[in-house]
mmCIF file of N, CA and C in Angstrom:
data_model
loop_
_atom_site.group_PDB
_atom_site.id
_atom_site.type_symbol
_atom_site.label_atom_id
_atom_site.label_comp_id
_atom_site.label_asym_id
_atom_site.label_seq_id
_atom_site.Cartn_x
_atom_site.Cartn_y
_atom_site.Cartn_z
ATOM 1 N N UNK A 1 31.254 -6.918 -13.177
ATOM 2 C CA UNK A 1 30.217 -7.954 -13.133
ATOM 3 C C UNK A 1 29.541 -8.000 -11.763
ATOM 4 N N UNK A 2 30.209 -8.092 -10.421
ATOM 5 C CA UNK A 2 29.538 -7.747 -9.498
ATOM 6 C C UNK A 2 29.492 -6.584 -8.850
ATOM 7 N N UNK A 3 29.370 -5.676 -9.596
ATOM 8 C CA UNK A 3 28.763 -4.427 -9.781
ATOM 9 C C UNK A 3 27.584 -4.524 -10.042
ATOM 10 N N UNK A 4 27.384 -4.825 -11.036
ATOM 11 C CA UNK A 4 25.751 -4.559 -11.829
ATOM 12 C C UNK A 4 25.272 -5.883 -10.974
ATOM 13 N N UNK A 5 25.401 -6.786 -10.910
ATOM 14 C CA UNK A 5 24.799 -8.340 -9.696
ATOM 15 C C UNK A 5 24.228 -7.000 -9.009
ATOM 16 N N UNK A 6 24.736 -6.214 -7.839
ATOM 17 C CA UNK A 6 24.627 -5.547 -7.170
ATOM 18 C C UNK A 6 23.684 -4.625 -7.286
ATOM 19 N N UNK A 7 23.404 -3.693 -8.237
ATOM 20 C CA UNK A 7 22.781 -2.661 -8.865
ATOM 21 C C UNK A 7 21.467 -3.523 -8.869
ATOM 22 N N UNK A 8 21.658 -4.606 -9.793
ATOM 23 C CA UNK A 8 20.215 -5.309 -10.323
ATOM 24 C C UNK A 8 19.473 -5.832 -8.909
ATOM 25 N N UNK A 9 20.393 -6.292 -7.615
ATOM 26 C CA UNK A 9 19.485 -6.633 -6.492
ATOM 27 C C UNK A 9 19.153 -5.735 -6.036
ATOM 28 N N UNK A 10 20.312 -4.531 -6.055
ATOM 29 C CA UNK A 10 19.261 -3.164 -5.384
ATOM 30 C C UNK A 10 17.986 -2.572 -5.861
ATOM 31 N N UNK A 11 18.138 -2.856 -7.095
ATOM 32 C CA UNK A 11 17.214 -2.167 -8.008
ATOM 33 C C UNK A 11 15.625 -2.828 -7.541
ATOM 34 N N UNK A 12 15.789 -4.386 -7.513
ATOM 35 C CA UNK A 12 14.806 -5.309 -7.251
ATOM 36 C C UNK A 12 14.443 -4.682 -6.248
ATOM 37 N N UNK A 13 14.984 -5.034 -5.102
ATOM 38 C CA UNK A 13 14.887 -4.269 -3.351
ATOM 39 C C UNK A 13 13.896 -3.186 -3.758
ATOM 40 N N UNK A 14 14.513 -2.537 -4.027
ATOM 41 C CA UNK A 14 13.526 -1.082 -4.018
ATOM 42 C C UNK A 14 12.045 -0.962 -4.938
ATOM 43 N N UNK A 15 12.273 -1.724 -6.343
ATOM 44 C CA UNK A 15 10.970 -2.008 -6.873
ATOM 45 C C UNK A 15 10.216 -2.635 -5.932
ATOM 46 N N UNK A 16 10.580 -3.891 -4.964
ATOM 47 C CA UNK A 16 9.353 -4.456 -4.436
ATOM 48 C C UNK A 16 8.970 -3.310 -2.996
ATOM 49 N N UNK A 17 9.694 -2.834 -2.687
ATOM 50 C CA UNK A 17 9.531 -2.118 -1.400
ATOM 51 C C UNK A 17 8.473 -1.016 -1.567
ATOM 52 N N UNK A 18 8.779 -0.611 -3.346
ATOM 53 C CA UNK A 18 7.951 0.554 -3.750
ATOM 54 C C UNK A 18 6.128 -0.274 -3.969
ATOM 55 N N UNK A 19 6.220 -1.017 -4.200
ATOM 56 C CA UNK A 19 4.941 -2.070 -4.828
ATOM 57 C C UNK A 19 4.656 -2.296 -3.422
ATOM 58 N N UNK A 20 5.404 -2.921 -1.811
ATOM 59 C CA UNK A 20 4.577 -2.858 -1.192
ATOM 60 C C UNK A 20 3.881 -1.712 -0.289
ATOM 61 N N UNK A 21 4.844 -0.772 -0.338
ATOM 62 C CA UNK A 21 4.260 0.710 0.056
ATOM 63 C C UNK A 21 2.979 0.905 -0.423
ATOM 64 N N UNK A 22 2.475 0.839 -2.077
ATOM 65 C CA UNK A 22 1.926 1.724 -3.040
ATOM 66 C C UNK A 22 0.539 0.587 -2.362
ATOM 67 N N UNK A 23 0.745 -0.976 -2.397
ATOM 68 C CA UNK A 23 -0.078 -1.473 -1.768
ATOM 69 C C UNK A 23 -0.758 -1.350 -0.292
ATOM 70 N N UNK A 24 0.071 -1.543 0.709
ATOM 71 C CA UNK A 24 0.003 -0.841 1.779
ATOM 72 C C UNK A 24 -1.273 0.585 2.006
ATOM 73 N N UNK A 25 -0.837 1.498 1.357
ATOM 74 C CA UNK A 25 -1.574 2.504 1.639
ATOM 75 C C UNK A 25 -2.960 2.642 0.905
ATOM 76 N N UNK A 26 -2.613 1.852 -0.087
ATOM 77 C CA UNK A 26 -3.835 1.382 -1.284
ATOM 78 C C UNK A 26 -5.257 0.843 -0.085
ATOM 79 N N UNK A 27 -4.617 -0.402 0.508
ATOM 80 C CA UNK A 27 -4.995 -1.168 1.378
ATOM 81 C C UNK A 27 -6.255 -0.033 2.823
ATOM 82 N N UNK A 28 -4.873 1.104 3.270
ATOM 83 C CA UNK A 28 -5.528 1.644 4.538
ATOM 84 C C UNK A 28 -6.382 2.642 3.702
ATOM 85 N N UNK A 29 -6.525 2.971 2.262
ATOM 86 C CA UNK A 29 -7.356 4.047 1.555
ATOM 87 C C UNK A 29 -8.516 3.418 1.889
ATOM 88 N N UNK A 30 -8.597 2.173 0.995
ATOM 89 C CA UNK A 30 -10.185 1.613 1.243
ATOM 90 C C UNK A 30 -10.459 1.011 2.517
ATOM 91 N N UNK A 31 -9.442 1.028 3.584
ATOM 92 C CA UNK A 31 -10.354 0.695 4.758
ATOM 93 C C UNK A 31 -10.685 1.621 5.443
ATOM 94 N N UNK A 32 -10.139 3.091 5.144
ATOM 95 C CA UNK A 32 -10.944 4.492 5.723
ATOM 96 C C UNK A 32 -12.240 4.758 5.351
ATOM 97 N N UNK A 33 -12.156 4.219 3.819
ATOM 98 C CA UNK A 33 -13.385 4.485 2.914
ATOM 99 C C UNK A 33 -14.657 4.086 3.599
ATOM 100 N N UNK A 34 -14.067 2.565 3.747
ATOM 101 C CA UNK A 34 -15.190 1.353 4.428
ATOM 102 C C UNK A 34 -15.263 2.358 6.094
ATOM 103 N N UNK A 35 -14.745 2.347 6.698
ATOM 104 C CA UNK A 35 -14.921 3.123 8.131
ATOM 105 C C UNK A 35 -16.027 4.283 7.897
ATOM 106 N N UNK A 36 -15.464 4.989 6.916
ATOM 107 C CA UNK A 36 -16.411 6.300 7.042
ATOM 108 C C UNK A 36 -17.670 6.043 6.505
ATOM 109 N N UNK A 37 -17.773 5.261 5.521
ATOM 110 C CA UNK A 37 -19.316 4.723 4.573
ATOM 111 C C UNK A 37 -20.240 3.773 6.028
ATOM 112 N N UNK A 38 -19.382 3.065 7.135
ATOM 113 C CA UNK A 38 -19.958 2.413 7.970
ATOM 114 C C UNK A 38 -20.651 3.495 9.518
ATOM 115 N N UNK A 39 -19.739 4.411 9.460
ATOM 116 C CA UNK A 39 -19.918 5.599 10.356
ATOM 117 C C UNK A 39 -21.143 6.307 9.717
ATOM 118 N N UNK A 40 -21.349 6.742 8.480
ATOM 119 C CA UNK A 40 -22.192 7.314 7.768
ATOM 120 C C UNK A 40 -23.913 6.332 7.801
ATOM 121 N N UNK A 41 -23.157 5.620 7.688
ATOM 122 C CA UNK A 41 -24.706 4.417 7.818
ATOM 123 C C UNK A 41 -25.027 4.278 9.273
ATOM 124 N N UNK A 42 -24.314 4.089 9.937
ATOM 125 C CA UNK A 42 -24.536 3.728 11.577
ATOM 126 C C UNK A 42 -25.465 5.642 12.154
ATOM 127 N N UNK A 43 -24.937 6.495 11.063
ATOM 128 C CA UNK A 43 -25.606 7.623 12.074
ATOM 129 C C UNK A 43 -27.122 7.623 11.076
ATOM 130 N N UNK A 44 -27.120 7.489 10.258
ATOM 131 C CA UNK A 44 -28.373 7.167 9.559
ATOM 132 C C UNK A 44 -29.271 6.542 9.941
ATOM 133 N N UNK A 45 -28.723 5.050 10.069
ATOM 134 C CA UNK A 45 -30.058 3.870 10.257
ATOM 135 C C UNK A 45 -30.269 3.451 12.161
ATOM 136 N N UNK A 46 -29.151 4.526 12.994
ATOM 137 C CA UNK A 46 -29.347 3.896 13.810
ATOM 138 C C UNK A 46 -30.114 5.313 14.979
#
């Protein structure tokens, strides 16, 4: 019984760790995006 207690918090642990990674990098994707689309405009209009 506190075995699996155990298993099931690890299990949790690592699902959220994986969700905030997957977010995380989600996050720095579109702010490269936004950087380079703002770099791209700045050599354009300026």
């Amino acid at each position: 019984m506190l075995l699996r207690s155990i298993f099931y918090l690890y299990l949790f642990a690592y699902l959220t760790f994986c969700y905030y990674i997957a977010k995380e990098s989600k996050k720095r994707r579109l702010y490269e995006k936004v950087n380079e689309f703002s770099r791209v405009y700045s050599e354009i209009f300026v």
